[in-house]
Every structure is written in C-alpha cells, then in structure tokens.
Amino acid sequence: MILWGRIQDFSIFAVLQFLAQYKKSGVLEIQDFEEYGSVFLTKGRVDAISLPLSDDLLGKRLVTAGALTEEQLRECLLEAHERDVTEPLGLLLLRRGYTDRATLQEIVNKQIHDQALELSNWRSGSFKFTIPERPIQFPITPSIDVQTLLLDASRRLDEGDRPRREKIVVEEEICLTCTVECNEHIKARFLKNDVCLWRNMPAIAKDHLFPGIRRGRRRPDEEDDFQDLPFL
C-alpha cells in the first residue's frame, strides 16, 4: 500500500487527478459500509472501473446496444461454463466472430464513462492505492485520460444525469479496515473498545457483518507497509 485516506477529506476525483498527474500505475480501491469498487490505472490513465453493485455486465450492455443477441450471449456463457475456462467474455465473443474489437472498445469505453458518473456519488468511505506485484492486463483497454472522464461526468451532472445508485450518507463513517485488511497483530495494537485508534473512527471487526466485501489479498511483505504510510 502506498496511499490511503478518507473520501470525505479527499474526493475520489481529486485522488484520481493526483495519480494521473504523477502517471501512477496500480489499483485505487474504494469502499464504504455498503459498497466496494476499484479503479485500474496504467501510467495515470484509466483502464477499467469496477463497481459490482452499480454496474451492468458487459454482456447485458452489448445486448442492450444491439451488438449481440441474447442467444449468442447464452451460447458464449454456456461454452465458458462447460469448458470451465476463465477466458474473458470479450475475447470469447471475438473468437466466435459475434462482434468486432471496435464495437467492444466502444461499449467498454461507454461503460467506464458511466461508472465515472457513479463515482461522483461517493461522499464518504475510504480509499487506498496499491501497486500489484504483477501488472493487471485487460483484453480490451480504452486507456482513458482522467481529466476527460471527470469533465464528461461534470457535464452529464450539469445536464441532469444522475448516478443510478443513490448512496446512503451516514453521519459517522464506519471503518472497515479491520474487516478487510487488518491482521490480528494490528487489531491487538489499534482496536480498543470497538474504536480503531489507527484510523481514529468507529470500527466493525466482525467479518460476517459484511459478507459482500471482498477479502483483501495481502502480500507476504505488505505488513511492513503499514509503518509510516503516506496518506491524503
């Protein structure tokens, strides 16, 4: 982990602009008490945005856009299930000749712009930016300029567009660090009477309360990263 902070102090857009300015590559992970998301960057440009609770899957978007029939989508999903493969849907569609790369690129590009609009709705929670040991590669990569995304989201908001999923704003943010990231050593040191002294906010330490939040993947050497963390 190289960067972390609170969204109520520094907006997601401000953090993205900071990362773009320094051309950083990695994953910006965001979360609050109800949702989890990730923004994938390469040299300061956005490759993908994942918001599982707010997003339509690629296949549904292709069908809605008329670029794919429901029957073709079912065939691809059935093939992937029967072969037990993890081949991305986009590559499977290209291999079968059901669509072309230009169409996929257009749909994925629209998907990222829609997700950027959803990010404008985040007012609280926490973020962290990490650099994976191995770069994350996507079969279809728009590589969109951060400033372009932010300007488009601002324009759509001015024109009356609103995020599809309304965020619940709480007066006091719940710290999910213990749920997702903390190990027993950190809990013993910082968690006192359900207050996280490290993050200086109320904490929830019971994993079963938030079953939808993905478990963090800690590298063997990551524990030392908690010492003298740079933060926003």
mmCIF file of C-alpha atoms in Angstrom:
data_model
loop_
_atom_site.group_PDB
_atom_site.id
_atom_site.type_symbol
_atom_site.label_atom_id
_atom_site.label_comp_id
_atom_site.label_asym_id
_atom_site.label_seq_id
_atom_site.Cartn_x
_atom_site.Cartn_y
_atom_site.Cartn_z
ATOM 1 C CA MET A 1 0.000 0.000 0.000
ATOM 2 C CA ILE A 2 1.424 3.415 -0.890
ATOM 3 C CA LEU A 3 -1.531 5.805 -0.413
ATOM 4 C CA TRP A 4 -4.656 5.839 1.706
ATOM 5 C CA GLY A 5 -7.179 8.267 3.137
ATOM 6 C CA ARG A 6 -10.831 9.207 3.674
ATOM 7 C CA ILE A 7 -13.124 10.102 0.796
ATOM 8 C CA GLN A 8 -14.850 12.781 2.881
ATOM 9 C CA ASP A 9 -11.476 14.545 3.127
ATOM 10 C CA PHE A 10 -10.306 13.978 -0.455
ATOM 11 C CA SER A 11 -12.828 13.133 -3.165
ATOM 12 C CA ILE A 12 -12.251 10.201 -5.489
ATOM 13 C CA PHE A 13 -11.898 12.592 -8.412
ATOM 14 C CA ALA A 14 -9.216 14.574 -6.556
ATOM 15 C CA VAL A 15 -7.294 11.377 -5.830
ATOM 16 C CA LEU A 16 -7.557 10.285 -9.470
ATOM 17 C CA GLN A 17 -6.236 13.648 -10.632
ATOM 18 C CA PHE A 18 -3.317 13.301 -8.221
ATOM 19 C CA LEU A 19 -2.486 9.816 -9.531
ATOM 20 C CA ALA A 20 -2.825 10.986 -13.133
ATOM 21 C CA GLN A 21 -0.510 13.931 -12.521
ATOM 22 C CA TYR A 22 2.258 11.577 -11.395
ATOM 23 C CA LYS A 23 1.402 8.935 -14.035
ATOM 24 C CA LYS A 24 0.937 6.179 -11.472
ATOM 25 C CA SER A 25 0.082 2.573 -12.351
ATOM 26 C CA GLY A 26 -1.883 0.447 -9.901
ATOM 27 C CA VAL A 27 -5.299 -0.075 -8.336
ATOM 28 C CA LEU A 28 -7.301 2.554 -6.453
ATOM 29 C CA GLU A 29 -9.639 0.620 -4.143
ATOM 30 C CA ILE A 30 -12.598 2.429 -2.588
ATOM 31 C CA GLN A 31 -15.146 1.284 -0.040
ATOM 32 C CA ASP A 32 -17.791 2.436 2.351
ATOM 33 C CA PHE A 33 -20.136 0.484 4.593
ATOM 34 C CA GLU A 34 -22.288 -0.699 1.660
ATOM 35 C CA GLU A 35 -20.137 -0.959 -1.462
ATOM 36 C CA TYR A 36 -16.686 -1.781 -2.773
ATOM 37 C CA GLY A 37 -15.037 -0.684 -6.018
ATOM 38 C CA SER A 38 -11.751 -0.484 -7.884
ATOM 39 C CA VAL A 39 -10.210 1.838 -10.467
ATOM 40 C CA PHE A 40 -7.374 0.361 -12.527
ATOM 41 C CA LEU A 41 -4.752 2.767 -13.852
ATOM 42 C CA THR A 42 -1.740 2.500 -16.146
ATOM 43 C CA LYS A 43 0.610 5.473 -16.266
ATOM 44 C CA GLY A 44 -2.109 7.722 -14.908
ATOM 45 C CA ARG A 45 -4.779 6.647 -17.406
ATOM 46 C CA VAL A 46 -7.904 4.648 -16.551
ATOM 47 C CA ASP A 47 -8.063 1.110 -17.960
ATOM 48 C CA ALA A 48 -11.168 -0.082 -16.110
ATOM 49 C CA ILE A 49 -13.562 0.738 -13.259
ATOM 50 C CA SER A 50 -15.273 -1.990 -11.256
ATOM 51 C CA LEU A 51 -18.380 -1.171 -9.212
ATOM 52 C CA PRO A 52 -20.127 -4.541 -8.766
ATOM 53 C CA LEU A 53 -23.302 -3.161 -7.150
ATOM 54 C CA SER A 54 -23.850 -0.370 -9.677
ATOM 55 C CA ASP A 55 -22.676 -1.801 -12.977
ATOM 56 C CA ASP A 56 -24.330 -3.715 -15.805
ATOM 57 C CA LEU A 57 -22.281 -6.655 -17.038
ATOM 58 C CA LEU A 58 -20.591 -6.365 -20.430
ATOM 59 C CA GLY A 59 -22.883 -8.968 -21.996
ATOM 60 C CA LYS A 60 -26.021 -7.099 -20.955
ATOM 61 C CA ARG A 61 -24.619 -3.842 -22.334
ATOM 62 C CA LEU A 62 -23.838 -5.493 -25.680
ATOM 63 C CA VAL A 63 -27.357 -6.938 -25.923
ATOM 64 C CA THR A 64 -28.935 -3.596 -24.974
ATOM 65 C CA ALA A 65 -26.844 -1.832 -27.630
ATOM 66 C CA GLY A 66 -27.956 -4.347 -30.266
ATOM 67 C CA ALA A 67 -24.389 -5.551 -30.836
ATOM 68 C CA LEU A 68 -25.200 -9.063 -29.618
ATOM 69 C CA THR A 69 -28.296 -11.238 -29.407
ATOM 70 C CA GLU A 70 -29.412 -12.901 -26.205
ATOM 71 C CA GLU A 71 -28.985 -16.302 -27.883
ATOM 72 C CA GLN A 72 -25.358 -15.522 -28.785
ATOM 73 C CA LEU A 73 -24.689 -14.371 -25.243
ATOM 74 C CA ARG A 74 -26.197 -17.572 -23.814
ATOM 75 C CA GLU A 75 -24.056 -19.692 -26.148
ATOM 76 C CA CYS A 76 -20.870 -17.951 -25.005
ATOM 77 C CA LEU A 77 -21.741 -18.207 -21.332
ATOM 78 C CA LEU A 78 -22.671 -21.876 -21.746
ATOM 79 C CA GLU A 79 -19.383 -22.612 -23.514
ATOM 80 C CA ALA A 80 -17.406 -20.900 -20.774
ATOM 81 C CA HIS A 81 -19.296 -22.890 -18.137
ATOM 82 C CA GLU A 82 -18.910 -26.251 -19.881
ATOM 83 C CA ARG A 83 -15.204 -25.761 -20.578
ATOM 84 C CA ASP A 84 -14.640 -24.329 -17.110
ATOM 85 C CA VAL A 85 -12.439 -21.588 -18.539
ATOM 86 C CA THR A 86 -11.750 -18.087 -17.307
ATOM 87 C CA GLU A 87 -11.435 -16.554 -20.771
ATOM 88 C CA PRO A 88 -12.850 -13.006 -20.687
ATOM 89 C CA LEU A 89 -16.234 -12.656 -22.362
ATOM 90 C CA GLY A 90 -14.890 -10.066 -24.793
ATOM 91 C CA LEU A 91 -12.221 -12.431 -26.141
ATOM 92 C CA LEU A 92 -14.748 -15.265 -26.365
ATOM 93 C CA LEU A 93 -17.075 -13.084 -28.429
ATOM 94 C CA LEU A 94 -14.223 -12.076 -30.738
ATOM 95 C CA ARG A 95 -13.120 -15.682 -31.208
ATOM 96 C CA ARG A 96 -16.654 -16.730 -32.160
ATOM 97 C CA GLY A 97 -16.977 -13.766 -34.522
ATOM 98 C CA TYR A 98 -20.083 -12.423 -32.771
ATOM 99 C CA THR A 99 -18.685 -8.893 -32.597
ATOM 100 C CA ASP A 100 -15.578 -6.938 -33.531
ATOM 101 C CA ARG A 101 -12.919 -5.188 -31.472
ATOM 102 C CA ALA A 102 -14.107 -1.693 -32.418
ATOM 103 C CA THR A 103 -17.618 -2.411 -31.100
ATOM 104 C CA LEU A 104 -16.259 -3.904 -27.888
ATOM 105 C CA GLN A 105 -13.982 -0.906 -27.440
ATOM 106 C CA GLU A 106 -16.926 1.473 -27.832
ATOM 107 C CA ILE A 107 -19.094 -0.414 -25.312
ATOM 108 C CA VAL A 108 -16.297 -0.704 -22.739
ATOM 109 C CA ASN A 109 -15.498 2.986 -23.190
ATOM 110 C CA LYS A 110 -19.155 3.891 -22.515
ATOM 111 C CA GLN A 111 -19.152 1.571 -19.503
ATOM 112 C CA ILE A 112 -16.169 3.357 -17.953
ATOM 113 C CA HIS A 113 -17.743 6.785 -18.505
ATOM 114 C CA ASP A 114 -20.964 5.598 -16.831
ATOM 115 C CA GLN A 115 -19.006 4.246 -13.882
ATOM 116 C CA ALA A 116 -17.142 7.538 -13.551
ATOM 117 C CA LEU A 117 -20.540 9.195 -13.131
ATOM 118 C CA GLU A 118 -21.302 6.722 -10.331
ATOM 119 C CA LEU A 119 -18.043 7.706 -8.612
ATOM 120 C CA SER A 120 -19.307 11.281 -8.339
ATOM 121 C CA ASN A 121 -21.889 9.975 -5.863
ATOM 122 C CA TRP A 122 -19.329 8.768 -3.301
ATOM 123 C CA ARG A 123 -19.136 11.241 -0.428
ATOM 124 C CA SER A 124 -17.714 9.082 2.362
ATOM 125 C CA GLY A 125 -15.684 5.958 2.904
ATOM 126 C CA SER A 126 -12.019 5.185 2.486
ATOM 127 C CA PHE A 127 -9.588 4.672 -0.366
ATOM 128 C CA LYS A 128 -6.212 3.085 -0.836
ATOM 129 C CA PHE A 129 -3.880 2.902 -3.807
ATOM 130 C CA THR A 130 -1.672 -0.137 -4.262
ATOM 131 C CA ILE A 131 0.745 -1.388 -6.894
ATOM 132 C CA PRO A 132 0.234 -5.109 -7.649
ATOM 133 C CA GLU A 133 3.239 -7.380 -7.906
ATOM 134 C CA ARG A 134 2.171 -8.190 -11.463
ATOM 135 C CA PRO A 135 0.541 -5.588 -13.733
ATOM 136 C CA ILE A 136 -3.164 -6.238 -14.353
ATOM 137 C CA GLN A 137 -3.907 -6.500 -18.059
ATOM 138 C CA PHE A 138 -7.297 -6.284 -19.757
ATOM 139 C CA PRO A 139 -8.159 -7.714 -23.199
ATOM 140 C CA ILE A 140 -9.967 -4.501 -24.159
ATOM 141 C CA THR A 141 -8.268 -1.417 -22.721
ATOM 142 C CA PRO A 142 -9.629 2.054 -23.579
ATOM 143 C CA SER A 143 -6.846 3.834 -21.607
ATOM 144 C CA ILE A 144 -8.907 6.956 -20.927
ATOM 145 C CA ASP A 145 -7.459 10.241 -19.736
ATOM 146 C CA VAL A 146 -8.609 11.024 -16.187
ATOM 147 C CA GLN A 147 -9.373 14.659 -16.962
ATOM 148 C CA THR A 148 -11.560 13.595 -19.891
ATOM 149 C CA LEU A 149 -13.540 11.294 -17.595
ATOM 150 C CA LEU A 150 -14.017 13.969 -14.957
ATOM 151 C CA LEU A 151 -15.083 16.629 -17.447
ATOM 152 C CA ASP A 152 -17.590 14.239 -19.019
ATOM 153 C CA ALA A 153 -19.027 13.329 -15.602
ATOM 154 C CA SER A 154 -19.328 17.028 -14.695
ATOM 155 C CA ARG A 155 -21.040 17.796 -18.000
ATOM 156 C CA ARG A 156 -23.558 14.988 -17.529
ATOM 157 C CA LEU A 157 -24.324 16.141 -13.994
ATOM 158 C CA ASP A 158 -24.882 19.696 -15.267
ATOM 159 C CA GLU A 159 -27.252 18.322 -17.916
ATOM 160 C CA GLY A 160 -29.313 16.490 -15.304
ATOM 161 C CA ASP A 161 -27.867 12.975 -15.389
ATOM 162 C CA ARG A 162 -27.662 11.314 -12.006
ATOM 163 C CA PRO A 163 -25.917 8.168 -10.744
ATOM 164 C CA ARG A 164 -28.083 5.067 -10.957
ATOM 165 C CA ARG A 165 -27.419 4.033 -7.375
ATOM 166 C CA GLU A 166 -28.103 6.518 -4.602
ATOM 167 C CA LYS A 167 -25.518 6.385 -1.848
ATOM 168 C CA ILE A 168 -26.593 6.319 1.785
ATOM 169 C CA VAL A 169 -24.864 9.117 3.670
ATOM 170 C CA VAL A 170 -24.110 8.367 7.315
ATOM 171 C CA GLU A 171 -23.150 10.954 9.894
ATOM 172 C CA GLU A 172 -20.293 8.861 11.222
ATOM 173 C CA GLU A 173 -18.344 6.675 8.818
ATOM 174 C CA ILE A 174 -17.711 3.081 9.812
ATOM 175 C CA CYS A 175 -14.138 1.877 9.418
ATOM 176 C CA LEU A 176 -13.998 -1.416 7.512
ATOM 177 C CA THR A 177 -10.236 -1.752 7.734
ATOM 178 C CA CYS A 178 -10.468 -4.459 10.364
ATOM 179 C CA THR A 179 -12.998 -6.326 8.242
ATOM 180 C CA VAL A 180 -10.911 -6.339 5.081
ATOM 181 C CA GLU A 181 -7.272 -5.667 5.785
ATOM 182 C CA CYS A 182 -6.223 -5.866 9.429
ATOM 183 C CA ASN A 183 -4.461 -8.903 10.812
ATOM 184 C CA GLU A 184 -4.541 -9.988 14.446
ATOM 185 C CA HIS A 185 -1.376 -8.064 15.278
ATOM 186 C CA ILE A 186 -2.828 -4.777 14.021
ATOM 187 C CA LYS A 187 -6.169 -5.409 15.735
ATOM 188 C CA ALA A 188 -4.470 -6.076 19.066
ATOM 189 C CA ARG A 189 -2.449 -2.901 18.746
ATOM 190 C CA PHE A 190 -5.048 -0.451 17.456
ATOM 191 C CA LEU A 191 -8.567 -1.765 18.140
ATOM 192 C CA LYS A 192 -9.722 -0.720 21.610
ATOM 193 C CA ASN A 193 -13.384 -0.952 22.660
ATOM 194 C CA ASP A 194 -14.558 -1.053 19.025
ATOM 195 C CA VAL A 195 -12.690 2.149 18.176
ATOM 196 C CA CYS A 196 -9.822 1.899 15.713
ATOM 197 C CA LEU A 197 -7.045 4.084 17.105
ATOM 198 C CA TRP A 198 -5.109 3.739 13.862
ATOM 199 C CA ARG A 199 -7.909 5.257 11.750
ATOM 200 C CA ASN A 200 -9.467 7.263 14.600
ATOM 201 C CA MET A 201 -13.021 6.197 13.817
ATOM 202 C CA PRO A 202 -15.564 3.566 14.893
ATOM 203 C CA ALA A 203 -14.650 0.116 13.646
ATOM 204 C CA ILE A 204 -16.507 -3.072 12.845
ATOM 205 C CA ALA A 205 -14.356 -6.125 13.453
ATOM 206 C CA LYS A 206 -16.854 -8.926 12.730
ATOM 207 C CA ASP A 207 -16.341 -10.325 9.235
ATOM 208 C CA HIS A 208 -19.837 -11.817 8.911
ATOM 209 C CA LEU A 209 -21.477 -8.394 9.132
ATOM 210 C CA PHE A 210 -20.175 -7.511 5.676
ATOM 211 C CA PRO A 211 -20.177 -10.743 3.650
ATOM 212 C CA GLY A 212 -20.283 -8.881 0.332
ATOM 213 C CA ILE A 213 -16.972 -7.110 0.823
ATOM 214 C CA ARG A 214 -14.121 -8.875 -0.917
ATOM 215 C CA ARG A 215 -11.329 -10.115 1.307
ATOM 216 C CA GLY A 216 -8.068 -8.268 0.897
ATOM 217 C CA ARG A 217 -5.134 -10.068 -0.704
ATOM 218 C CA ARG A 218 -2.086 -9.380 1.424
ATOM 219 C CA ARG A 219 1.373 -9.911 0.032
ATOM 220 C CA PRO A 220 3.926 -11.553 2.329
ATOM 221 C CA ASP A 221 5.840 -8.307 2.691
ATOM 222 C CA GLU A 222 2.828 -5.995 2.960
ATOM 223 C CA GLU A 223 2.579 -5.851 6.765
ATOM 224 C CA ASP A 224 5.629 -3.617 6.967
ATOM 225 C CA ASP A 225 3.922 -1.175 4.611
ATOM 226 C CA PHE A 226 1.696 -0.034 7.480
ATOM 227 C CA GLN A 227 4.652 1.759 9.042
ATOM 228 C CA ASP A 228 4.847 5.469 8.184
ATOM 229 C CA LEU A 229 2.218 5.274 5.453
ATOM 230 C CA PRO A 230 1.920 8.296 3.181
ATOM 231 C CA PHE A 231 -1.668 9.429 3.137
ATOM 232 C CA LEU A 232 -4.006 12.090 1.799
#
